[in-house]
mmCIF file of C-alpha atoms in Angstrom:
data_model
loop_
_atom_site.group_PDB
_atom_site.id
_atom_site.type_symbol
_atom_site.label_atom_id
_atom_site.label_comp_id
_atom_site.label_asym_id
_atom_site.label_seq_id
_atom_site.Cartn_x
_atom_site.Cartn_y
_atom_site.Cartn_z
ATOM 1 C CA MET A 1 -1.486 -49.729 -3.518
ATOM 2 C CA LEU A 2 -3.831 -47.348 -5.330
ATOM 3 C CA HIS A 3 -6.948 -49.473 -4.909
ATOM 4 C CA THR A 4 -6.218 -51.537 -1.822
ATOM 5 C CA TYR A 5 -8.807 -51.620 0.939
ATOM 6 C CA TYR A 6 -6.587 -49.362 3.063
ATOM 7 C CA THR A 7 -6.497 -46.640 0.391
ATOM 8 C CA LEU A 8 -10.239 -46.771 -0.288
ATOM 9 C CA ARG A 9 -11.001 -46.677 3.434
ATOM 10 C CA ALA A 10 -8.805 -43.603 3.886
ATOM 11 C CA LEU A 11 -10.312 -41.898 0.824
ATOM 12 C CA ALA A 12 -13.817 -42.446 2.182
ATOM 13 C CA GLU A 13 -12.738 -40.777 5.428
ATOM 14 C CA ALA A 14 -11.228 -37.860 3.506
ATOM 15 C CA TRP A 15 -14.198 -37.410 1.163
ATOM 16 C CA ARG A 16 -16.960 -37.676 3.759
ATOM 17 C CA PRO A 17 -16.795 -34.044 4.940
ATOM 18 C CA LEU A 18 -16.329 -32.789 1.372
ATOM 19 C CA LEU A 19 -19.199 -34.697 -0.253
ATOM 20 C CA THR A 20 -21.797 -34.929 2.514
ATOM 21 C CA GLY A 21 -24.553 -32.480 1.662
ATOM 22 C CA CYS A 22 -23.554 -32.253 -2.003
ATOM 23 C CA ILE A 23 -26.102 -32.679 -4.804
ATOM 24 C CA LEU A 24 -25.384 -34.784 -7.899
ATOM 25 C CA GLY A 25 -25.458 -32.227 -10.690
ATOM 26 C CA ASP A 26 -24.127 -34.303 -13.575
ATOM 27 C CA ALA A 27 -22.793 -37.754 -14.403
ATOM 28 C CA PHE A 28 -21.079 -38.612 -17.645
ATOM 29 C CA SER A 29 -18.406 -40.628 -19.400
ATOM 30 C CA GLN A 30 -15.971 -38.911 -21.753
ATOM 31 C CA VAL A 31 -13.178 -41.467 -21.488
ATOM 32 C CA ARG A 32 -13.620 -45.159 -22.238
ATOM 33 C CA GLY A 33 -14.242 -47.087 -19.016
ATOM 34 C CA GLU A 34 -14.353 -43.949 -16.840
ATOM 35 C CA VAL A 35 -17.249 -42.362 -14.918
ATOM 36 C CA THR A 36 -17.291 -38.738 -13.788
ATOM 37 C CA LEU A 37 -19.699 -37.773 -11.007
ATOM 38 C CA ALA A 38 -20.069 -33.989 -10.623
ATOM 39 C CA TRP A 39 -21.278 -32.684 -7.277
ATOM 40 C CA ALA A 40 -22.626 -29.246 -6.409
ATOM 41 C CA HIS A 41 -22.735 -27.498 -3.042
ATOM 42 C CA PRO A 42 -23.335 -23.846 -2.107
ATOM 43 C CA GLU A 43 -19.687 -23.617 -1.046
ATOM 44 C CA ARG A 44 -17.958 -25.764 -3.682
ATOM 45 C CA GLU A 45 -18.051 -27.896 -6.812
ATOM 46 C CA THR A 46 -16.178 -31.169 -6.975
ATOM 47 C CA MET A 47 -15.844 -34.159 -9.284
ATOM 48 C CA LEU A 48 -15.093 -37.828 -8.715
ATOM 49 C CA ARG A 49 -13.467 -39.692 -11.585
ATOM 50 C CA ILE A 50 -13.710 -43.469 -11.395
ATOM 51 C CA ALA A 51 -12.012 -45.875 -13.811
ATOM 52 C CA THR A 52 -13.464 -49.355 -14.232
ATOM 53 C CA GLN A 53 -11.243 -50.577 -17.074
ATOM 54 C CA PRO A 54 -8.490 -52.980 -15.939
ATOM 55 C CA PRO A 55 -5.618 -52.962 -15.415
ATOM 56 C CA PHE A 56 -5.549 -49.344 -14.208
ATOM 57 C CA LEU A 57 -8.454 -48.876 -11.793
ATOM 58 C CA TYR A 58 -8.727 -45.674 -9.812
ATOM 59 C CA ALA A 59 -10.974 -43.169 -8.047
ATOM 60 C CA PHE A 60 -9.870 -39.615 -7.361
ATOM 61 C CA ARG A 61 -11.407 -36.247 -6.582
ATOM 62 C CA SER A 62 -10.763 -32.817 -8.059
ATOM 63 C CA ASP A 63 -12.143 -29.363 -7.325
ATOM 64 C CA GLY A 64 -14.301 -27.455 -9.809
ATOM 65 C CA PHE A 65 -16.208 -28.690 -12.856
ATOM 66 C CA SER A 66 -15.116 -29.385 -16.419
ATOM 67 C CA LYS A 67 -16.719 -31.349 -19.237
ATOM 68 C CA ALA A 68 -15.844 -31.927 -22.861
ATOM 69 C CA ARG A 69 -18.211 -30.480 -25.447
ATOM 70 C CA ARG A 70 -18.206 -33.535 -27.700
ATOM 71 C CA ASN A 71 -18.118 -37.325 -27.394
ATOM 72 C CA VAL A 72 -19.686 -37.290 -23.934
ATOM 73 C CA ALA A 73 -22.332 -39.771 -22.782
ATOM 74 C CA THR A 74 -24.684 -38.679 -19.979
ATOM 75 C CA ILE A 75 -25.365 -41.451 -17.448
ATOM 76 C CA PHE A 76 -27.229 -41.987 -14.148
ATOM 77 C CA GLU A 77 -29.754 -39.225 -14.963
ATOM 78 C CA SER A 78 -32.286 -40.661 -12.504
ATOM 79 C CA ALA A 79 -29.864 -39.816 -9.682
ATOM 80 C CA PHE A 80 -29.562 -36.121 -10.565
ATOM 81 C CA ASP A 81 -30.429 -33.798 -7.656
ATOM 82 C CA GLN A 82 -29.913 -36.550 -5.083
ATOM 83 C CA LYS A 83 -28.104 -35.420 -1.910
ATOM 84 C CA VAL A 84 -25.205 -37.349 -0.365
ATOM 85 C CA THR A 85 -25.649 -38.224 3.311
ATOM 86 C CA ASN A 86 -22.544 -40.374 3.822
ATOM 87 C CA VAL A 87 -19.402 -41.690 2.144
ATOM 88 C CA ARG A 88 -18.109 -44.998 3.459
ATOM 89 C CA CYS A 89 -16.018 -48.027 2.607
ATOM 90 C CA ALA A 90 -17.190 -51.598 3.077
ATOM 91 C CA ASP A 91 -15.712 -53.485 6.011
ATOM 92 C CA ARG A 92 -12.470 -55.062 4.780
ATOM 93 C CA ASP A 93 -13.564 -54.996 1.124
ATOM 94 C CA ARG A 94 -12.802 -52.749 -1.860
ATOM 95 C CA VAL A 95 -16.256 -51.212 -2.233
ATOM 96 C CA LEU A 96 -17.115 -47.539 -1.807
ATOM 97 C CA PHE A 97 -20.627 -46.327 -0.986
ATOM 98 C CA LEU A 98 -22.071 -42.869 -1.571
ATOM 99 C CA ASP A 99 -25.377 -42.919 0.308
ATOM 100 C CA PHE A 100 -28.400 -40.772 -0.653
ATOM 101 C CA GLU A 101 -31.206 -39.297 1.408
ATOM 102 C CA ASP A 102 -33.742 -41.683 -0.144
ATOM 103 C CA GLY A 103 -31.834 -44.760 1.066
ATOM 104 C CA GLY A 104 -30.249 -45.535 -2.303
ATOM 105 C CA GLY A 105 -26.895 -44.421 -3.604
ATOM 106 C CA PHE A 106 -23.834 -45.315 -5.636
ATOM 107 C CA GLN A 107 -21.857 -48.476 -5.083
ATOM 108 C CA VAL A 108 -18.330 -48.354 -6.523
ATOM 109 C CA LEU A 109 -16.550 -51.681 -7.027
ATOM 110 C CA LEU A 110 -12.825 -51.364 -7.650
ATOM 111 C CA PHE A 111 -11.394 -54.819 -8.190
ATOM 112 C CA GLY A 112 -10.540 -56.888 -11.262
ATOM 113 C CA SER A 113 -12.898 -57.519 -14.144
ATOM 114 C CA ARG A 114 -15.922 -56.836 -11.908
ATOM 115 C CA ALA A 115 -15.026 -53.163 -11.418
ATOM 116 C CA ASN A 116 -18.152 -51.082 -11.922
ATOM 117 C CA VAL A 117 -20.243 -48.136 -10.733
ATOM 118 C CA LEU A 118 -23.780 -49.088 -9.722
ATOM 119 C CA LEU A 119 -26.785 -46.907 -8.908
ATOM 120 C CA VAL A 120 -28.767 -48.781 -6.265
ATOM 121 C CA ASP A 121 -32.248 -48.076 -4.865
ATOM 122 C CA ALA A 122 -33.358 -48.176 -1.218
ATOM 123 C CA ASP A 123 -34.229 -51.880 -1.565
ATOM 124 C CA GLY A 124 -30.685 -52.755 -2.648
ATOM 125 C CA ARG A 125 -31.550 -53.399 -6.300
ATOM 126 C CA ILE A 126 -29.519 -52.050 -9.204
ATOM 127 C CA VAL A 127 -31.263 -49.182 -11.022
ATOM 128 C CA GLU A 128 -28.452 -48.550 -13.505
ATOM 129 C CA ALA A 129 -24.969 -49.937 -14.043
ATOM 130 C CA PHE A 130 -22.127 -48.259 -15.884
ATOM 131 C CA LYS A 131 -21.018 -51.643 -17.271
ATOM 132 C CA ASP A 132 -23.289 -54.582 -18.169
ATOM 133 C CA ASP A 133 -26.381 -52.466 -17.594
ATOM 134 C CA GLU A 134 -28.822 -54.725 -19.456
ATOM 135 C CA THR A 135 -27.707 -57.745 -17.438
ATOM 136 C CA LEU A 136 -27.565 -56.109 -14.018
ATOM 137 C CA VAL A 137 -30.586 -53.786 -13.885
ATOM 138 C CA GLY A 138 -33.191 -55.099 -11.457
ATOM 139 C CA THR A 139 -30.844 -57.577 -9.787
ATOM 140 C CA PRO A 140 -29.692 -57.290 -6.161
ATOM 141 C CA ALA A 141 -26.518 -55.279 -5.718
ATOM 142 C CA PRO A 142 -23.571 -57.462 -4.708
ATOM 143 C CA SER A 143 -22.940 -57.677 -0.991
ATOM 144 C CA PRO A 144 -19.457 -56.853 0.294
ATOM 145 C CA ARG A 145 -17.321 -59.832 1.199
ATOM 146 C CA PRO A 146 -15.106 -58.914 4.150
ATOM 147 C CA ALA A 147 -11.613 -60.360 3.990
ATOM 148 C CA PRO A 148 -10.717 -62.702 6.864
ATOM 149 C CA VAL A 149 -9.345 -61.063 9.989
ATOM 150 C CA VAL A 150 -5.766 -62.223 10.578
ATOM 151 C CA ASP A 151 -4.916 -60.695 13.938
ATOM 152 C CA THR A 152 -3.036 -63.569 15.591
ATOM 153 C CA PHE A 153 0.083 -65.437 14.622
ATOM 154 C CA ALA A 154 -1.861 -68.708 14.737
ATOM 155 C CA ALA A 155 -4.318 -67.398 12.124
ATOM 156 C CA PHE A 156 -1.427 -66.097 10.005
ATOM 157 C CA GLU A 157 0.416 -69.412 10.129
ATOM 158 C CA GLU A 158 -2.747 -71.346 9.300
ATOM 159 C CA ARG A 159 -3.212 -69.302 6.115
ATOM 160 C CA TRP A 160 0.447 -69.654 5.028
ATOM 161 C CA GLU A 161 0.571 -71.910 1.954
ATOM 162 C CA THR A 162 3.888 -73.596 1.228
ATOM 163 C CA LYS A 163 2.811 -74.562 -2.296
ATOM 164 C CA ARG A 164 2.756 -70.968 -3.530
ATOM 165 C CA ASN A 165 5.411 -70.134 -6.138
ATOM 166 C CA THR A 166 6.960 -67.241 -4.206
ATOM 167 C CA THR A 167 7.125 -65.961 -0.654
ATOM 168 C CA VAL A 168 5.347 -62.784 -1.779
ATOM 169 C CA GLN A 169 2.428 -64.912 -2.997
ATOM 170 C CA ALA A 170 2.369 -66.862 0.258
ATOM 171 C CA LEU A 171 2.319 -63.606 2.214
ATOM 172 C CA THR A 172 -0.535 -62.045 0.214
ATOM 173 C CA ARG A 173 -2.455 -65.303 0.688
ATOM 174 C CA ALA A 174 -1.884 -65.176 4.436
ATOM 175 C CA LEU A 175 -2.746 -61.453 4.565
ATOM 176 C CA PRO A 176 -5.597 -61.014 2.058
ATOM 177 C CA LEU A 177 -5.670 -57.192 2.352
ATOM 178 C CA PHE A 178 -1.983 -56.877 1.408
ATOM 179 C CA ASP A 179 -0.954 -56.397 -2.205
ATOM 180 C CA LYS A 180 2.471 -57.280 -3.622
ATOM 181 C CA THR A 181 3.993 -53.933 -2.649
ATOM 182 C CA LEU A 182 2.851 -54.216 0.967
ATOM 183 C CA ALA A 183 4.121 -57.798 1.029
ATOM 184 C CA ALA A 184 7.518 -56.625 -0.238
ATOM 185 C CA GLU A 185 7.619 -54.010 2.532
ATOM 186 C CA ALA A 186 6.791 -56.598 5.199
ATOM 187 C CA LEU A 187 9.529 -58.894 3.901
ATOM 188 C CA PHE A 188 12.055 -56.055 3.977
ATOM 189 C CA ARG A 189 11.150 -54.955 7.499
ATOM 190 C CA ALA A 190 11.221 -58.549 8.753
ATOM 191 C CA GLY A 191 14.596 -59.233 7.132
ATOM 192 C CA VAL A 192 13.207 -62.144 5.107
ATOM 193 C CA SER A 193 14.433 -62.678 1.561
ATOM 194 C CA ALA A 194 11.790 -62.695 -1.161
ATOM 195 C CA ASP A 195 13.935 -65.277 -2.954
ATOM 196 C CA GLN A 196 13.159 -67.942 -0.361
ATOM 197 C CA ALA A 197 10.572 -70.525 -1.283
ATOM 198 C CA PRO A 198 7.531 -70.461 1.032
ATOM 199 C CA ASP A 199 8.202 -74.012 2.239
ATOM 200 C CA VAL A 200 11.644 -73.128 3.637
ATOM 201 C CA VAL A 201 10.597 -70.010 5.568
ATOM 202 C CA GLU A 202 11.130 -70.958 9.212
ATOM 203 C CA GLU A 203 8.706 -70.261 12.037
ATOM 204 C CA ASP A 204 10.764 -67.438 13.559
ATOM 205 C CA ALA A 205 10.835 -65.711 10.145
ATOM 206 C CA LYS A 206 7.067 -66.091 9.866
ATOM 207 C CA GLN A 207 6.748 -64.567 13.331
ATOM 208 C CA ARG A 208 8.805 -61.559 12.215
ATOM 209 C CA LEU A 209 6.686 -61.247 9.072
ATOM 210 C CA PHE A 210 3.486 -61.261 11.070
ATOM 211 C CA GLU A 211 4.815 -58.643 13.502
ATOM 212 C CA ALA A 212 6.056 -56.447 10.645
ATOM 213 C CA ALA A 213 2.668 -56.707 8.947
ATOM 214 C CA GLN A 214 0.903 -55.684 12.167
ATOM 215 C CA ILE A 215 3.081 -52.568 12.419
ATOM 216 C CA ILE A 216 2.501 -51.695 8.754
ATOM 217 C CA GLU A 217 -1.265 -52.104 9.102
ATOM 218 C CA ALA A 218 -1.281 -49.768 12.111
ATOM 219 C CA GLU A 219 0.612 -47.169 10.058
ATOM 220 C CA LEU A 220 -1.833 -47.546 7.153
ATOM 221 C CA MET A 221 -4.721 -46.660 9.428
ATOM 222 C CA VAL A 222 -3.159 -43.216 10.018
ATOM 223 C CA PRO A 223 -2.039 -42.326 6.485
ATOM 224 C CA ALA A 224 1.202 -40.455 5.852
ATOM 225 C CA PRO A 225 0.948 -40.453 2.036
ATOM 226 C CA HIS A 226 3.960 -40.615 -0.257
ATOM 227 C CA ILE A 227 4.633 -41.066 -3.942
ATOM 228 C CA TYR A 228 7.815 -42.897 -4.879
ATOM 229 C CA TRP A 229 9.267 -41.633 -8.129
ATOM 230 C CA ARG A 230 11.688 -43.449 -10.432
ATOM 231 C CA GLY A 231 13.189 -40.516 -12.270
ATOM 232 C CA LYS A 232 10.238 -38.525 -13.634
ATOM 233 C CA PHE A 233 7.840 -41.453 -13.407
ATOM 234 C CA ALA A 234 5.387 -42.016 -10.553
ATOM 235 C CA GLU A 235 6.104 -45.613 -9.587
ATOM 236 C CA THR A 236 4.256 -46.294 -6.320
ATOM 237 C CA LEU A 237 1.622 -44.675 -4.126
ATOM 238 C CA ALA A 238 2.113 -45.356 -0.413
ATOM 239 C CA LEU A 239 0.075 -44.590 2.698
ATOM 240 C CA CYS A 240 3.156 -44.915 4.891
ATOM 241 C CA PRO A 241 6.916 -44.790 4.304
ATOM 242 C CA PHE A 242 8.126 -47.822 2.355
ATOM 243 C CA HIS A 243 11.537 -48.706 3.732
ATOM 244 C CA HIS A 244 12.336 -51.113 0.903
ATOM 245 C CA LEU A 245 11.969 -48.305 -1.653
ATOM 246 C CA GLU A 246 13.757 -45.699 0.457
ATOM 247 C CA ALA A 247 16.726 -48.078 0.595
ATOM 248 C CA ASP A 248 16.815 -48.204 -3.221
ATOM 249 C CA ALA A 249 18.797 -45.347 -4.782
ATOM 250 C CA ALA A 250 16.645 -45.559 -7.918
ATOM 251 C CA PHE A 251 13.685 -44.059 -6.035
ATOM 252 C CA ARG A 252 12.981 -40.701 -4.479
ATOM 253 C CA SER A 253 10.121 -40.050 -2.072
ATOM 254 C CA GLU A 254 7.677 -37.136 -2.088
ATOM 255 C CA ALA A 255 5.439 -36.630 0.958
ATOM 256 C CA PHE A 256 1.945 -35.121 0.698
ATOM 257 C CA ASP A 257 -0.190 -33.346 3.252
ATOM 258 C CA THR A 258 -3.314 -35.322 2.323
ATOM 259 C CA LEU A 259 -4.065 -38.653 0.698
ATOM 260 C CA ASP A 260 -6.625 -36.890 -1.519
ATOM 261 C CA GLU A 261 -3.837 -34.795 -3.059
ATOM 262 C CA ALA A 262 -1.440 -37.741 -3.328
ATOM 263 C CA VAL A 263 -3.979 -39.948 -5.134
ATOM 264 C CA ARG A 264 -4.945 -37.143 -7.524
ATOM 265 C CA THR A 265 -1.284 -36.452 -8.352
ATOM 266 C CA PHE A 266 -0.433 -40.140 -8.768
ATOM 267 C CA VAL A 267 -3.387 -40.924 -11.054
ATOM 268 C CA ARG A 268 -2.931 -37.874 -13.266
ATOM 269 C CA ARG A 269 0.785 -38.481 -13.629
ATOM 270 C CA THR A 270 0.235 -42.177 -14.353
ATOM 271 C CA LEU A 271 -2.376 -41.365 -17.015
ATOM 272 C CA GLY A 272 0.106 -38.967 -18.591
ATOM 273 C CA GLN A 273 2.817 -41.632 -18.484
ATOM 274 C CA ARG A 274 0.523 -44.170 -20.142
ATOM 275 C CA ARG A 275 -0.351 -41.683 -22.880
ATOM 276 C CA PHE A 276 3.345 -40.926 -23.384
ATOM 277 C CA LYS A 277 4.104 -44.637 -23.757
ATOM 278 C CA GLU A 278 1.299 -45.035 -26.288
ATOM 279 C CA LEU A 279 2.925 -42.341 -28.427
ATOM 280 C CA TYR A 280 6.544 -43.198 -27.683
ATOM 281 C CA GLU A 281 6.672 -46.978 -28.018
ATOM 282 C CA PRO A 282 5.501 -47.192 -31.682
ATOM 283 C CA LEU A 283 8.078 -44.545 -32.562
ATOM 284 C CA GLU A 284 10.796 -46.427 -30.673
ATOM 285 C CA ARG A 285 9.905 -49.677 -32.481
ATOM 286 C CA ALA A 286 9.989 -47.917 -35.854
ATOM 287 C CA LEU A 287 13.388 -46.364 -35.099
ATOM 288 C CA LYS A 288 14.820 -49.695 -33.939
ATOM 289 C CA LYS A 289 13.574 -51.400 -37.105
ATOM 290 C CA ALA A 290 15.051 -48.627 -39.280
ATOM 291 C CA HIS A 291 18.365 -48.954 -37.430
ATOM 292 C CA GLN A 292 18.394 -52.729 -37.926
ATOM 293 C CA ASP A 293 17.611 -52.303 -41.641
ATOM 294 C CA ASP A 294 20.451 -49.809 -41.991
ATOM 295 C CA GLN A 295 22.835 -52.157 -40.164
ATOM 296 C CA ARG A 296 21.972 -54.950 -42.565
ATOM 297 C CA ARG A 297 22.602 -52.669 -45.544
ATOM 298 C CA VAL A 298 25.981 -51.657 -44.127
ATOM 299 C CA GLU A 299 26.946 -55.297 -43.603
#
């Protein structure tokens, strides 16, 4: 649930006191699809790294300043020396805002192929875009689209679609802010099997699902961050304990004092894992092919 609305909302709350009053000192890209925004303050330096390249989208903060000496593209120069006045998340949408004194600011979109970092002026028009700059400059910045509020069982039942392939899909359709992992947790807490087809889930089971989801959402609003590890690999970031993973012996849970720290740890470890796989998998394929060739020679 790295880039769910709940995570972005909690990150905005955590970053507000750290970034308010900071000046944008640098902005650059040294990794494909990733923006780094470097902020200066008399008491601290901090950086936000934002990835806009699916499938792994992320935003995390780190203390200090570092920048490669080569293969770095400077971006958003017109925003240098602007001061942050607020950090906020859109209402029930996956958009982060970093507001400036002049009424403009950054708009960070973290969903699907539209993920982007936009510099917007006080009139709401795009001054510069990290992706698709030539197309987007001068156009109105996209308005957030709040997900429907599903706070009654009647609303939940109305959004339940029996034609979905799986119960998890039906649940994420009924609860648009839930991702697959949150849906799996709701199913576990409600005692409803994910193997059931949506059209055979009875009304009392739907009632339990709705109640479980309400409890989970309340917990998400007061984050108790965890990372669930499968061996040495960071598998899942969670804002509250995930009972369905704690019941699985393949996972171990690590609690963190702050969501900021948990997100930073999860992203960095995941990036390392992805790099390891890029190096490991070609070697594994080559070794398997060599083994198969040797087996054929033996036969």
